[in-house]
Every structure is written in C-alpha cells, then in structure tokens.
C-alpha cells in the first residue's frame, strides 16, 4: 500500500509542478492581480497553445493518476483478497 501512495504522491507533486510552471508563465496577470488561474491569452501563439494543452493534460493526469493509485488499485486489491478469502472458506 505504501508503494501506491508513493506513486500517487509522485504524480501529484510532479504534475502539480508542471501545472504551476505553465500557469505561472501564461495565466498570471500580475503579482498584485490574479495568479495561476487568470484567463489565458486571447491570441496565443503556437507554443503557448501547446503549453496550455499541456496544462489541461497535466490537470487530468493528476486527477486520474491520484484516483487510480490512492483509491482504485487499493480497492481492487481489497476486493480481490476478499473474494479469494470467500472462495477458500466455501
């Protein structure tokens, strides 16, 4: 179980760093204004558009990665262990 937690935490921190870097470059209006979540540029260039796409992909990678390693995999292992234990007792 600790291995799954470490993998989920690595996805969370690594993906979060990528998301924050891209957001800091493209969606920070000013230090006094909205930071990291401001509207993206109106007419981004090709590289800025690719960076914004990377930010969206990273967001969903974090969400699904953490859910997979912290909830889905441990739950599947518990269900499998329960079913194997139930099959042995029957």
PDB file of N, CA and C in Angstrom:
ATOM      1  N   UNK A   1       0.803  -1.195   0.000  1.00  0.00           N
ATOM      2  CA  UNK A   1       0.000   0.000   0.000  1.00  0.00           C
ATOM      3  C   UNK A   1       0.852   1.267   0.000  1.00  0.00           C
ATOM      4  N   UNK A   2       1.995   1.204   0.638  1.00  0.00           N
ATOM      5  CA  UNK A   2       2.864   2.378   0.673  1.00  0.00           C
ATOM      6  C   UNK A   2       3.401   2.692  -0.721  1.00  0.00           C
ATOM      7  N   UNK A   3       3.595   1.651  -1.529  1.00  0.00           N
ATOM      8  CA  UNK A   3       4.094   1.859  -2.886  1.00  0.00           C
ATOM      9  C   UNK A   3       3.076   2.642  -3.718  1.00  0.00           C
ATOM     10  N   UNK A   4       1.798   2.293  -3.597  1.00  0.00           N
ATOM     11  CA  UNK A   4       0.767   3.018  -4.339  1.00  0.00           C
ATOM     12  C   UNK A   4       0.661   4.460  -3.868  1.00  0.00           C
ATOM     13  N   UNK A   5       0.797   4.663  -2.559  1.00  0.00           N
ATOM     14  CA  UNK A   5       0.747   6.029  -2.050  1.00  0.00           C
ATOM     15  C   UNK A   5       1.901   6.853  -2.612  1.00  0.00           C
ATOM     16  N   UNK A   6       3.087   6.262  -2.642  1.00  0.00           N
ATOM     17  CA  UNK A   6       4.258   6.984  -3.156  1.00  0.00           C
ATOM     18  C   UNK A   6       4.087   7.312  -4.635  1.00  0.00           C
ATOM     19  N   UNK A   7       3.559   6.383  -5.411  1.00  0.00           N
ATOM     20  CA  UNK A   7       3.340   6.656  -6.835  1.00  0.00           C
ATOM     21  C   UNK A   7       2.304   7.750  -7.037  1.00  0.00           C
ATOM     22  N   UNK A   8       1.213   7.695  -6.285  1.00  0.00           N
ATOM     23  CA  UNK A   8       0.196   8.739  -6.381  1.00  0.00           C
ATOM     24  C   UNK A   8       0.726  10.090  -5.949  1.00  0.00           C
ATOM     25  N   UNK A   9       1.542  10.095  -4.904  1.00  0.00           N
ATOM     26  CA  UNK A   9       2.125  11.354  -4.431  1.00  0.00           C
ATOM     27  C   UNK A   9       3.113  11.911  -5.441  1.00  0.00           C
ATOM     28  N   UNK A  10       3.873  11.039  -6.106  1.00  0.00           N
ATOM     29  CA  UNK A  10       4.803  11.492  -7.149  1.00  0.00           C
ATOM     30  C   UNK A  10       4.046  12.102  -8.318  1.00  0.00           C
ATOM     31  N   UNK A  11       2.930  11.491  -8.701  1.00  0.00           N
ATOM     32  CA  UNK A  11       2.100  12.057  -9.769  1.00  0.00           C
ATOM     33  C   UNK A  11       1.551  13.416  -9.343  1.00  0.00           C
ATOM     34  N   UNK A  12       1.096  13.503  -8.116  1.00  0.00           N
ATOM     35  CA  UNK A  12       0.541  14.756  -7.617  1.00  0.00           C
ATOM     36  C   UNK A  12       1.586  15.869  -7.591  1.00  0.00           C
ATOM     37  N   UNK A  13       2.760  15.591  -7.057  1.00  0.00           N
ATOM     38  CA  UNK A  13       3.768  16.639  -6.949  1.00  0.00           C
ATOM     39  C   UNK A  13       4.412  16.959  -8.300  1.00  0.00           C
ATOM     40  N   UNK A  14       4.753  15.943  -9.071  1.00  0.00           N
ATOM     41  CA  UNK A  14       5.373  16.186 -10.379  1.00  0.00           C
ATOM     42  C   UNK A  14       4.427  16.884 -11.333  1.00  0.00           C
ATOM     43  N   UNK A  15       3.203  16.388 -11.415  1.00  0.00           N
ATOM     44  CA  UNK A  15       2.208  17.022 -12.272  1.00  0.00           C
ATOM     45  C   UNK A  15       1.840  18.405 -11.789  1.00  0.00           C
ATOM     46  N   UNK A  16       1.784  18.579 -10.472  1.00  0.00           N
ATOM     47  CA  UNK A  16       1.488  19.898  -9.921  1.00  0.00           C
ATOM     48  C   UNK A  16       2.562  20.915 -10.245  1.00  0.00           C
ATOM     49  N   UNK A  17       3.817  20.473 -10.235  1.00  0.00           N
ATOM     50  CA  UNK A  17       4.902  21.389 -10.593  1.00  0.00           C
ATOM     51  C   UNK A  17       4.814  21.813 -12.052  1.00  0.00           C
ATOM     52  N   UNK A  18       4.497  20.870 -12.940  1.00  0.00           N
ATOM     53  CA  UNK A  18       4.346  21.213 -14.360  1.00  0.00           C
ATOM     54  C   UNK A  18       3.171  22.171 -14.535  1.00  0.00           C
ATOM     55  N   UNK A  19       2.043  21.860 -13.884  1.00  0.00           N
ATOM     56  CA  UNK A  19       0.859  22.713 -13.997  1.00  0.00           C
ATOM     57  C   UNK A  19       1.158  24.114 -13.492  1.00  0.00           C
ATOM     58  N   UNK A  20       1.838  24.224 -12.350  1.00  0.00           N
ATOM     59  CA  UNK A  20       2.145  25.542 -11.800  1.00  0.00           C
ATOM     60  C   UNK A  20       3.109  26.321 -12.679  1.00  0.00           C
ATOM     61  N   UNK A  21       4.094  25.648 -13.271  1.00  0.00           N
ATOM     62  CA  UNK A  21       5.046  26.343 -14.137  1.00  0.00           C
ATOM     63  C   UNK A  21       4.348  26.907 -15.369  1.00  0.00           C
ATOM     64  N   UNK A  22       3.522  26.098 -16.012  1.00  0.00           N
ATOM     65  CA  UNK A  22       2.811  26.564 -17.208  1.00  0.00           C
ATOM     66  C   UNK A  22       1.829  27.666 -16.837  1.00  0.00           C
ATOM     67  N   UNK A  23       1.130  27.506 -15.732  1.00  0.00           N
ATOM     68  CA  UNK A  23       0.182  28.528 -15.304  1.00  0.00           C
ATOM     69  C   UNK A  23       0.880  29.831 -14.951  1.00  0.00           C
ATOM     70  N   UNK A  24       2.043  29.729 -14.322  1.00  0.00           N
ATOM     71  CA  UNK A  24       2.786  30.944 -13.972  1.00  0.00           C
ATOM     72  C   UNK A  24       3.233  31.685 -15.220  1.00  0.00           C
ATOM     73  N   UNK A  25       3.600  30.965 -16.263  1.00  0.00           N
ATOM     74  CA  UNK A  25       4.049  31.614 -17.488  1.00  0.00           C
ATOM     75  C   UNK A  25       2.914  32.256 -18.258  1.00  0.00           C
ATOM     76  N   UNK A  26       1.764  31.585 -18.300  1.00  0.00           N
ATOM     77  CA  UNK A  26       0.727  32.021 -19.237  1.00  0.00           C
ATOM     78  C   UNK A  26      -0.518  32.618 -18.599  1.00  0.00           C
ATOM     79  N   UNK A  27      -0.793  32.330 -17.353  1.00  0.00           N
ATOM     80  CA  UNK A  27      -2.053  32.811 -16.778  1.00  0.00           C
ATOM     81  C   UNK A  27      -1.851  33.604 -15.490  1.00  0.00           C
ATOM     82  N   UNK A  28      -0.746  34.299 -15.378  1.00  0.00           N
ATOM     83  CA  UNK A  28      -0.541  35.211 -14.265  1.00  0.00           C
ATOM     84  C   UNK A  28      -0.561  36.624 -14.826  1.00  0.00           C
ATOM     85  N   UNK A  29      -1.583  37.381 -14.445  1.00  0.00           N
ATOM     86  CA  UNK A  29      -1.721  38.746 -14.950  1.00  0.00           C
ATOM     87  C   UNK A  29      -0.654  39.655 -14.374  1.00  0.00           C
ATOM     88  N   UNK A  30      -0.527  39.652 -13.057  1.00  0.00           N
ATOM     89  CA  UNK A  30       0.472  40.477 -12.379  1.00  0.00           C
ATOM     90  C   UNK A  30       0.649  39.908 -10.982  1.00  0.00           C
ATOM     91  N   UNK A  31       1.650  40.409 -10.302  1.00  0.00           N
ATOM     92  CA  UNK A  31       1.875  39.947  -8.940  1.00  0.00           C
ATOM     93  C   UNK A  31       0.805  40.454  -7.985  1.00  0.00           C
ATOM     94  N   UNK A  32       0.189  41.560  -8.322  1.00  0.00           N
ATOM     95  CA  UNK A  32      -0.867  42.105  -7.476  1.00  0.00           C
ATOM     96  C   UNK A  32      -2.233  41.548  -7.851  1.00  0.00           C
ATOM     97  N   UNK A  33      -2.376  41.028  -9.065  1.00  0.00           N
ATOM     98  CA  UNK A  33      -3.669  40.553  -9.546  1.00  0.00           C
ATOM     99  C   UNK A  33      -3.818  39.037  -9.408  1.00  0.00           C
ATOM    100  N   UNK A  34      -4.655  38.484 -10.258  1.00  0.00           N
ATOM    101  CA  UNK A  34      -4.925  37.051 -10.245  1.00  0.00           C
ATOM    102  C   UNK A  34      -3.699  36.294 -10.721  1.00  0.00           C
ATOM    103  N   UNK A  35      -3.337  35.276  -9.958  1.00  0.00           N
ATOM    104  CA  UNK A  35      -2.180  34.469 -10.318  1.00  0.00           C
ATOM    105  C   UNK A  35      -2.602  33.028 -10.530  1.00  0.00           C
ATOM    106  N   UNK A  36      -2.042  32.388 -11.532  1.00  0.00           N
ATOM    107  CA  UNK A  36      -2.186  30.975 -11.884  1.00  0.00           C
ATOM    108  C   UNK A  36      -3.544  30.590 -12.455  1.00  0.00           C
ATOM    109  N   UNK A  37      -4.595  31.344 -12.182  1.00  0.00           N
ATOM    110  CA  UNK A  37      -5.915  30.948 -12.676  1.00  0.00           C
ATOM    111  C   UNK A  37      -6.593  32.039 -13.500  1.00  0.00           C
ATOM    112  N   UNK A  38      -5.848  33.016 -13.930  1.00  0.00           N
ATOM    113  CA  UNK A  38      -6.419  34.081 -14.766  1.00  0.00           C
ATOM    114  C   UNK A  38      -6.752  33.513 -16.148  1.00  0.00           C
ATOM    115  N   UNK A  39      -7.451  34.296 -16.926  1.00  0.00           N
ATOM    116  CA  UNK A  39      -7.792  33.865 -18.283  1.00  0.00           C
ATOM    117  C   UNK A  39      -6.528  33.716 -19.124  1.00  0.00           C
ATOM    118  N   UNK A  40      -6.460  32.685 -19.958  1.00  0.00           N
ATOM    119  CA  UNK A  40      -5.298  32.553 -20.842  1.00  0.00           C
ATOM    120  C   UNK A  40      -5.269  33.683 -21.868  1.00  0.00           C
ATOM    121  N   UNK A  41      -4.146  33.866 -22.531  1.00  0.00           N
ATOM    122  CA  UNK A  41      -4.052  34.943 -23.529  1.00  0.00           C
ATOM    123  C   UNK A  41      -5.125  34.798 -24.613  1.00  0.00           C
ATOM    124  N   UNK A  42      -5.603  35.932 -25.114  1.00  0.00           N
ATOM    125  CA  UNK A  42      -6.654  35.934 -26.139  1.00  0.00           C
ATOM    126  C   UNK A  42      -6.197  35.274 -27.431  1.00  0.00           C
ATOM    127  N   UNK A  43      -5.007  35.612 -27.882  1.00  0.00           N
ATOM    128  CA  UNK A  43      -4.497  35.066 -29.140  1.00  0.00           C
ATOM    129  C   UNK A  43      -3.114  34.454 -28.896  1.00  0.00           C
ATOM    130  N   UNK A  44      -3.086  33.245 -28.300  1.00  0.00           N
ATOM    131  CA  UNK A  44      -1.777  32.652 -28.016  1.00  0.00           C
ATOM    132  C   UNK A  44      -1.112  32.162 -29.299  1.00  0.00           C
ATOM    133  N   UNK A  45       0.182  32.171 -29.283  1.00  0.00           N
ATOM    134  CA  UNK A  45       0.927  31.630 -30.415  1.00  0.00           C
ATOM    135  C   UNK A  45       0.902  30.105 -30.378  1.00  0.00           C
ATOM    136  N   UNK A  46       1.595  29.511 -31.280  1.00  0.00           N
ATOM    137  CA  UNK A  46       1.608  28.051 -31.374  1.00  0.00           C
ATOM    138  C   UNK A  46       2.168  27.420 -30.109  1.00  0.00           C
ATOM    139  N   UNK A  47       3.296  27.912 -29.630  1.00  0.00           N
ATOM    140  CA  UNK A  47       3.918  27.322 -28.449  1.00  0.00           C
ATOM    141  C   UNK A  47       3.093  27.564 -27.190  1.00  0.00           C
ATOM    142  N   UNK A  48       2.478  28.725 -27.093  1.00  0.00           N
ATOM    143  CA  UNK A  48       1.617  28.997 -25.942  1.00  0.00           C
ATOM    144  C   UNK A  48       0.388  28.098 -25.970  1.00  0.00           C
ATOM    145  N   UNK A  49      -0.142  27.854 -27.154  1.00  0.00           N
ATOM    146  CA  UNK A  49      -1.291  26.950 -27.278  1.00  0.00           C
ATOM    147  C   UNK A  49      -0.904  25.529 -26.871  1.00  0.00           C
ATOM    148  N   UNK A  50       0.274  25.095 -27.273  1.00  0.00           N
ATOM    149  CA  UNK A  50       0.755  23.771 -26.864  1.00  0.00           C
ATOM    150  C   UNK A  50       0.981  23.709 -25.353  1.00  0.00           C
ATOM    151  N   UNK A  51       1.479  24.781 -24.769  1.00  0.00           N
ATOM    152  CA  UNK A  51       1.683  24.818 -23.324  1.00  0.00           C
ATOM    153  C   UNK A  51       0.350  24.771 -22.585  1.00  0.00           C
ATOM    154  N   UNK A  52      -0.656  25.464 -23.094  1.00  0.00           N
ATOM    155  CA  UNK A  52      -1.978  25.411 -22.478  1.00  0.00           C
ATOM    156  C   UNK A  52      -2.599  24.023 -22.607  1.00  0.00           C
ATOM    157  N   UNK A  53      -2.358  23.362 -23.732  1.00  0.00           N
ATOM    158  CA  UNK A  53      -2.815  21.986 -23.899  1.00  0.00           C
ATOM    159  C   UNK A  53      -2.109  21.072 -22.900  1.00  0.00           C
ATOM    160  N   UNK A  54      -0.811  21.280 -22.714  1.00  0.00           N
ATOM    161  CA  UNK A  54      -0.059  20.505 -21.728  1.00  0.00           C
ATOM    162  C   UNK A  54      -0.610  20.727 -20.332  1.00  0.00           C
ATOM    163  N   UNK A  55      -1.006  21.957 -20.028  1.00  0.00           N
ATOM    164  CA  UNK A  55      -1.595  22.255 -18.715  1.00  0.00           C
ATOM    165  C   UNK A  55      -2.897  21.496 -18.506  1.00  0.00           C
ATOM    166  N   UNK A  56      -3.744  21.452 -19.534  1.00  0.00           N
ATOM    167  CA  UNK A  56      -5.001  20.706 -19.421  1.00  0.00           C
ATOM    168  C   UNK A  56      -4.751  19.207 -19.275  1.00  0.00           C
ATOM    169  N   UNK A  57      -3.825  18.684 -20.050  1.00  0.00           N
ATOM    170  CA  UNK A  57      -3.498  17.263 -19.961  1.00  0.00           C
ATOM    171  C   UNK A  57      -2.929  16.935 -18.583  1.00  0.00           C
ATOM    172  N   UNK A  58      -2.075  17.813 -18.071  1.00  0.00           N
ATOM    173  CA  UNK A  58      -1.483  17.593 -16.754  1.00  0.00           C
ATOM    174  C   UNK A  58      -2.548  17.595 -15.663  1.00  0.00           C
ATOM    175  N   UNK A  59      -3.532  18.462 -15.794  1.00  0.00           N
ATOM    176  CA  UNK A  59      -4.619  18.509 -14.815  1.00  0.00           C
ATOM    177  C   UNK A  59      -5.316  17.163 -14.719  1.00  0.00           C
ATOM    178  N   UNK A  60      -5.695  16.609 -15.860  1.00  0.00           N
ATOM    179  CA  UNK A  60      -6.411  15.335 -15.853  1.00  0.00           C
ATOM    180  C   UNK A  60      -5.500  14.167 -15.501  1.00  0.00           C
ATOM    181  N   UNK A  61      -4.209  14.261 -15.832  1.00  0.00           N
ATOM    182  CA  UNK A  61      -3.251  13.241 -15.429  1.00  0.00           C
ATOM    183  C   UNK A  61      -3.154  13.185 -13.905  1.00  0.00           C
ATOM    184  N   UNK A  62      -3.129  14.347 -13.267  1.00  0.00           N
ATOM    185  CA  UNK A  62      -3.080  14.392 -11.808  1.00  0.00           C
ATOM    186  C   UNK A  62      -4.338  13.772 -11.217  1.00  0.00           C
ATOM    187  N   UNK A  63      -5.498  14.190 -11.698  1.00  0.00           N
ATOM    188  CA  UNK A  63      -6.762  13.710 -11.139  1.00  0.00           C
ATOM    189  C   UNK A  63      -6.883  12.195 -11.283  1.00  0.00           C
ATOM    190  N   UNK A  64      -6.707  11.687 -12.500  1.00  0.00           N
ATOM    191  CA  UNK A  64      -6.882  10.250 -12.711  1.00  0.00           C
ATOM    192  C   UNK A  64      -5.746   9.436 -12.103  1.00  0.00           C
ATOM    193  N   UNK A  65      -4.529   9.970 -12.104  1.00  0.00           N
ATOM    194  CA  UNK A  65      -3.412   9.251 -11.509  1.00  0.00           C
ATOM    195  C   UNK A  65      -3.577   9.077 -10.010  1.00  0.00           C
ATOM    196  N   UNK A  66      -3.944  10.148  -9.328  1.00  0.00           N
ATOM    197  CA  UNK A  66      -4.137  10.065  -7.879  1.00  0.00           C
ATOM    198  C   UNK A  66      -5.315   9.159  -7.550  1.00  0.00           C
ATOM    199  N   UNK A  67      -6.406   9.292  -8.279  1.00  0.00           N
ATOM    200  CA  UNK A  67      -7.550   8.411  -8.026  1.00  0.00           C
ATOM    201  C   UNK A  67      -7.203   6.948  -8.269  1.00  0.00           C
ATOM    202  N   UNK A  68      -6.424   6.686  -9.296  1.00  0.00           N
ATOM    203  CA  UNK A  68      -6.053   5.306  -9.604  1.00  0.00           C
ATOM    204  C   UNK A  68      -5.176   4.715  -8.508  1.00  0.00           C
ATOM    205  N   UNK A  69      -4.124   5.437  -8.111  1.00  0.00           N
ATOM    206  CA  UNK A  69      -3.175   4.869  -7.161  1.00  0.00           C
ATOM    207  C   UNK A  69      -3.627   4.952  -5.713  1.00  0.00           C
ATOM    208  N   UNK A  70      -4.476   5.911  -5.368  1.00  0.00           N
ATOM    209  CA  UNK A  70      -4.902   6.036  -3.979  1.00  0.00           C
ATOM    210  C   UNK A  70      -6.243   5.364  -3.705  1.00  0.00           C
ATOM    211  N   UNK A  71      -7.067   5.181  -4.732  1.00  0.00           N
ATOM    212  CA  UNK A  71      -8.399   4.616  -4.487  1.00  0.00           C
ATOM    213  C   UNK A  71      -8.634   3.333  -5.284  1.00  0.00           C
ATOM    214  N   UNK A  72      -8.501   3.380  -6.599  1.00  0.00           N
ATOM    215  CA  UNK A  72      -8.891   2.254  -7.447  1.00  0.00           C
ATOM    216  C   UNK A  72      -8.025   1.012  -7.226  1.00  0.00           C
ATOM    217  N   UNK A  73      -6.712   1.149  -7.257  1.00  0.00           N
ATOM    218  CA  UNK A  73      -5.843  -0.024  -7.106  1.00  0.00           C
ATOM    219  C   UNK A  73      -5.958  -0.633  -5.714  1.00  0.00           C
ATOM    220  N   UNK A  74      -5.889   0.151  -4.623  1.00  0.00           N
ATOM    221  CA  UNK A  74      -6.085  -0.471  -3.310  1.00  0.00           C
ATOM    222  C   UNK A  74      -7.464  -1.106  -3.139  1.00  0.00           C
ATOM    223  N   UNK A  75      -8.497  -0.477  -3.677  1.00  0.00           N
ATOM    224  CA  UNK A  75      -9.842  -1.057  -3.575  1.00  0.00           C
ATOM    225  C   UNK A  75      -9.926  -2.361  -4.356  1.00  0.00           C
ATOM    226  N   UNK A  76      -9.328  -2.395  -5.540  1.00  0.00           N
ATOM    227  CA  UNK A  76      -9.344  -3.638  -6.327  1.00  0.00           C
ATOM    228  C   UNK A  76      -8.589  -4.747  -5.616  1.00  0.00           C
ATOM    229  N   UNK A  77      -7.479  -4.424  -4.976  1.00  0.00           N
ATOM    230  CA  UNK A  77      -6.738  -5.441  -4.225  1.00  0.00           C
ATOM    231  C   UNK A  77      -7.536  -5.946  -3.034  1.00  0.00           C
ATOM    232  N   UNK A  78      -8.222  -5.055  -2.342  1.00  0.00           N
ATOM    233  CA  UNK A  78      -9.054  -5.471  -1.211  1.00  0.00           C
ATOM    234  C   UNK A  78     -10.204  -6.362  -1.669  1.00  0.00           C
ATOM    235  N   UNK A  79     -10.836  -6.004  -2.776  1.00  0.00           N
ATOM    236  CA  UNK A  79     -11.931  -6.823  -3.300  1.00  0.00           C
ATOM    237  C   UNK A  79     -11.419  -8.188  -3.722  1.00  0.00           C
ATOM    238  N   UNK A  80     -10.272  -8.218  -4.396  1.00  0.00           N
ATOM    239  CA  UNK A  80      -9.699  -9.490  -4.827  1.00  0.00           C
ATOM    240  C   UNK A  80      -9.338 -10.361  -3.624  1.00  0.00           C
ATOM    241  N   UNK A  81      -8.750  -9.762  -2.584  1.00  0.00           N
ATOM    242  CA  UNK A  81      -8.411 -10.518  -1.379  1.00  0.00           C
ATOM    243  C   UNK A  81      -9.660 -11.037  -0.695  1.00  0.00           C
ATOM    244  N   UNK A  82     -10.703 -10.225  -0.653  1.00  0.00           N
ATOM    245  CA  UNK A  82     -11.965 -10.662  -0.052  1.00  0.00           C
ATOM    246  C   UNK A  82     -12.574 -11.820  -0.831  1.00  0.00           C
ATOM    247  N   UNK A  83     -12.565 -11.730  -2.162  1.00  0.00           N
ATOM    248  CA  UNK A  83     -13.140 -12.798  -2.972  1.00  0.00           C
ATOM    249  C   UNK A  83     -12.330 -14.080  -2.865  1.00  0.00           C
ATOM    250  N   UNK A  84     -11.007 -13.970  -2.787  1.00  0.00           N
ATOM    251  CA  UNK A  84     -10.170 -15.170  -2.620  1.00  0.00           C
ATOM    252  C   UNK A  84     -10.402 -15.790  -1.258  1.00  0.00           C
ATOM    253  N   UNK A  85     -10.547 -14.971  -0.234  1.00  0.00           N
ATOM    254  CA  UNK A  85     -10.827 -15.480   1.118  1.00  0.00           C
ATOM    255  C   UNK A  85     -12.198 -16.132   1.185  1.00  0.00           C
ATOM    256  N   UNK A  86     -13.167 -15.529   0.500  1.00  0.00           N
ATOM    257  CA  UNK A  86     -14.520 -16.086   0.476  1.00  0.00           C
ATOM    258  C   UNK A  86     -14.544 -17.410  -0.285  1.00  0.00           C
ATOM    259  N   UNK A  87     -13.765 -17.535  -1.361  1.00  0.00           N
ATOM    260  CA  UNK A  87     -13.713 -18.766  -2.150  1.00  0.00           C
ATOM    261  C   UNK A  87     -13.036 -19.880  -1.361  1.00  0.00           C
ATOM    262  N   UNK A  88     -12.047 -19.563  -0.539  1.00  0.00           N
ATOM    263  CA  UNK A  88     -11.352 -20.564   0.260  1.00  0.00           C
ATOM    264  C   UNK A  88     -12.229 -21.089   1.375  1.00  0.00           C
ATOM    265  N   UNK A  89     -13.071 -20.231   1.951  1.00  0.00           N
ATOM    266  CA  UNK A  89     -13.921 -20.663   3.066  1.00  0.00           C
ATOM    267  C   UNK A  89     -15.141 -21.446   2.588  1.00  0.00           C
ATOM    268  N   UNK A  90     -15.495 -21.345   1.320  1.00  0.00           N
ATOM    269  CA  UNK A  90     -16.689 -22.029   0.828  1.00  0.00           C
ATOM    270  C   UNK A  90     -16.408 -23.454   0.405  1.00  0.00           C
TER     271      UNK A  90
END
